[in-house]
Structure formats: C-alpha cells, structure tokens
XYZ file of C-alpha atoms in Angstrom:
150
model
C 0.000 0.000 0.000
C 2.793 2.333 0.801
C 4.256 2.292 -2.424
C 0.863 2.960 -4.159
C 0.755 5.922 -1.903
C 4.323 7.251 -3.221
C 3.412 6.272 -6.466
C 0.663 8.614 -6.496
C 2.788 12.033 -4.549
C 5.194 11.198 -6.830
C 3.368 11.569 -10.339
C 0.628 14.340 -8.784
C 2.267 16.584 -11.854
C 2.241 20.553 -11.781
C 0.098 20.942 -7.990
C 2.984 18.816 -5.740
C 5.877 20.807 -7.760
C 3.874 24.486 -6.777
C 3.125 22.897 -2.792
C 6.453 21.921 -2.519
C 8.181 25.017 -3.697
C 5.421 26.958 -1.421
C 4.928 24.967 1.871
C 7.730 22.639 2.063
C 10.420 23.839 4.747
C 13.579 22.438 4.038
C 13.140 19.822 6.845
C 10.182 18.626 4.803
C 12.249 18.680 1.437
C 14.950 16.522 3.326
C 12.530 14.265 4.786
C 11.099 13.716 1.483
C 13.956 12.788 -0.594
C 15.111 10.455 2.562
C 12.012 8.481 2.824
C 11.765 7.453 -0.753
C 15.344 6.849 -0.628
C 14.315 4.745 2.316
C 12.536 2.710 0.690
C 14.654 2.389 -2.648
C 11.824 3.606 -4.287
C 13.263 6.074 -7.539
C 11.377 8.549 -8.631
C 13.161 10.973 -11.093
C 10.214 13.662 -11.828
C 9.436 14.096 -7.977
C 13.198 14.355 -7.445
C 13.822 16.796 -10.553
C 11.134 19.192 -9.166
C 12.832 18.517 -5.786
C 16.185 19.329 -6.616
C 15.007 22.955 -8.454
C 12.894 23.658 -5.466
C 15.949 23.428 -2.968
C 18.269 25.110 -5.674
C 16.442 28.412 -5.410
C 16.126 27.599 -1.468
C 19.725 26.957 -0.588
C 21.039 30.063 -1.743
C 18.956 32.021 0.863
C 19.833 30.129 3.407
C 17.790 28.421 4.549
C 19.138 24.838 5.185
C 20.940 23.383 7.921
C 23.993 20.741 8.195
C 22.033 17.428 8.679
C 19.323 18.693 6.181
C 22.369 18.728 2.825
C 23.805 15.909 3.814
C 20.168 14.113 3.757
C 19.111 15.558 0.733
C 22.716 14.781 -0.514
C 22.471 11.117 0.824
C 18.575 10.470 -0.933
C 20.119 11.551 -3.926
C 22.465 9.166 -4.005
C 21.218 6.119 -2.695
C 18.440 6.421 -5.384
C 21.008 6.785 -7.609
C 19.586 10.325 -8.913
C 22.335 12.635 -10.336
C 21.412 16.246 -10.224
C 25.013 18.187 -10.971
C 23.576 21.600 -10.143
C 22.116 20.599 -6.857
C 25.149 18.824 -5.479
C 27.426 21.602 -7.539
C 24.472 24.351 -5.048
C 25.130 22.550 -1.962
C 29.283 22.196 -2.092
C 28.820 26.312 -3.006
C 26.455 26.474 -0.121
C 28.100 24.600 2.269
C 31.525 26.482 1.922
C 30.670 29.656 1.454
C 27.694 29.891 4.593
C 30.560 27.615 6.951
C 27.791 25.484 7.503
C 30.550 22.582 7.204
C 31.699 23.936 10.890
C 28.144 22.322 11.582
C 28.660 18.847 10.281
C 28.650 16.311 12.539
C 30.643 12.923 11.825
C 26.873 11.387 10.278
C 26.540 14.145 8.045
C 29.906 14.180 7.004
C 30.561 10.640 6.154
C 26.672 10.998 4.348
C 27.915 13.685 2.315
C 31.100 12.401 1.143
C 30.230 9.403 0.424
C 27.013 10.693 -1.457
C 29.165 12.787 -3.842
C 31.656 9.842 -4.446
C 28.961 7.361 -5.295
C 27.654 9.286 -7.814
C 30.722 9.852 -8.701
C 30.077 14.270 -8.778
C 33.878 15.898 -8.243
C 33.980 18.300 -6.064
C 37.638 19.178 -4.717
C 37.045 22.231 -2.723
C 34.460 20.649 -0.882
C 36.438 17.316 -0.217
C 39.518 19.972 1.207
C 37.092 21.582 3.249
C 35.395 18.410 4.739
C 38.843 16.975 5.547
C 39.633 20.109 7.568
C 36.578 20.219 9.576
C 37.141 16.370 9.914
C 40.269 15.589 11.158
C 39.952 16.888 14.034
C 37.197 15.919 15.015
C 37.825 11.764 13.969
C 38.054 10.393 17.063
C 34.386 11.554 17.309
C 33.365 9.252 14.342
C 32.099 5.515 14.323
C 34.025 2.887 12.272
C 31.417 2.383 9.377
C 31.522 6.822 9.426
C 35.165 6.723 9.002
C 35.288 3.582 6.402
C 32.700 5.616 4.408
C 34.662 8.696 4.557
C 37.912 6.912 3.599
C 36.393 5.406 0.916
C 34.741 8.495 -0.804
C-alpha cells in the first residue's frame, strides 16, 4: 500500500511541484527525498522538481547541516544525479561555513554521497577533511570507512 501511496505524490504533476516550492520547509524537502530513498523507491520527476525547489532555497539560506547531507544522501542512494544541486550545496556549504556544523553522520553521508555518484567536487572534499580531522576520534568505524572510501 505504501508504495501505491508514493506512487501517487510522486506523479501528482504541476500541484505537488507548486506545494512543494510553497509549503515545504527544508526539513520537509529533506525528509522527502530520505524516505523514498528509504525505501529504494526512484522517482526521477518528484526528485527533478525537488532538486530545483531546494536550488532556489539553498542560496537564501535556509538549510541546515544534517538537512544537505540528507538531501545529498537520498540523492544518491536512489542513484539520482542532479550536478547543479550537489554543484548548489558544495557552493552552499563552503561559502555559509555550515561545514563547521557537520557532525561525523553528516559528514561521512555527504562524502560518500558525492563519491557514489561519482560528482567531483575538490574544494568541498579539502574543506570536509579540515573540519574532519579533528574531530575523527568523534566518528564511528562504518563513518570513518565511508569517509575513507569516498
């Protein structure tokens, strides 16, 4: 029944793109893109209209650490490649030192997100590593393994 359910939010056309760019809150975007990435179930028009939705949100600000690193982990795990979200969130991330934020989850999430879809993004990867190392002994063995291999 559930995935007649996200079948149906999924493919509700031109009205879910308008609510979601009007009501959603960026926890809801993140929460979104996390449960159908859950549930391995891919859905590239909901995550299209998703991804230019947070676009136009993330430059004003108005996501936190945890809520990138979600979006940044659905993305991924669906297998969805969106190069000007993930190319919005590295510019994001660096330039609002929201990566100060990151807590060993969200880091290892958002590493290894960009490396599985294989999305380059150097400056980012510098920046993690700084924020990171000092803070490894505060990460779990499957966090580190993740971040090593990304």
């Amino acid at each position: 029944a559930s995935r007649k359910l996200f079948d149906y939010i999924a493919n509700a056309g031109t009205p879910l793109s308008t609510i979601i760019e009007n009501e959603f809150s960026s926890q809801e975007i993140a929460n979104t893109v996390w449960a159908y990435a859950t549930i391995n179930h891919r859905s590239p028009k909901l995550f299209e209209e998703i991804a230019k939705v947070t676009v136009e949100q993330l430059n004003d600000g108005e996501f936190y650490a945890r809520e990138l690193a979600n979006i940044a982990w659905a993305y991924a795990k669906t297998g969805t490649r969106s190069p000007k979200l993930f190319d919005t969130i590295a510019e994001v991330a660096m330039s609002q030192d929201l990566l100060d934020n990151f807590n060993p989850q969200n880091i290892a999430n958002t590493v290894w997100a960009y490396a599985k879809l294989g999305h380059a993004s150097p400056e980012l990867f510098d920046e993690i590593a700084e924020v990171a190392i000092p803070r490894i002994n505060e990460f779990w063995s499957q966090g580190i393994a993740n971040t090593v291999w990304a």
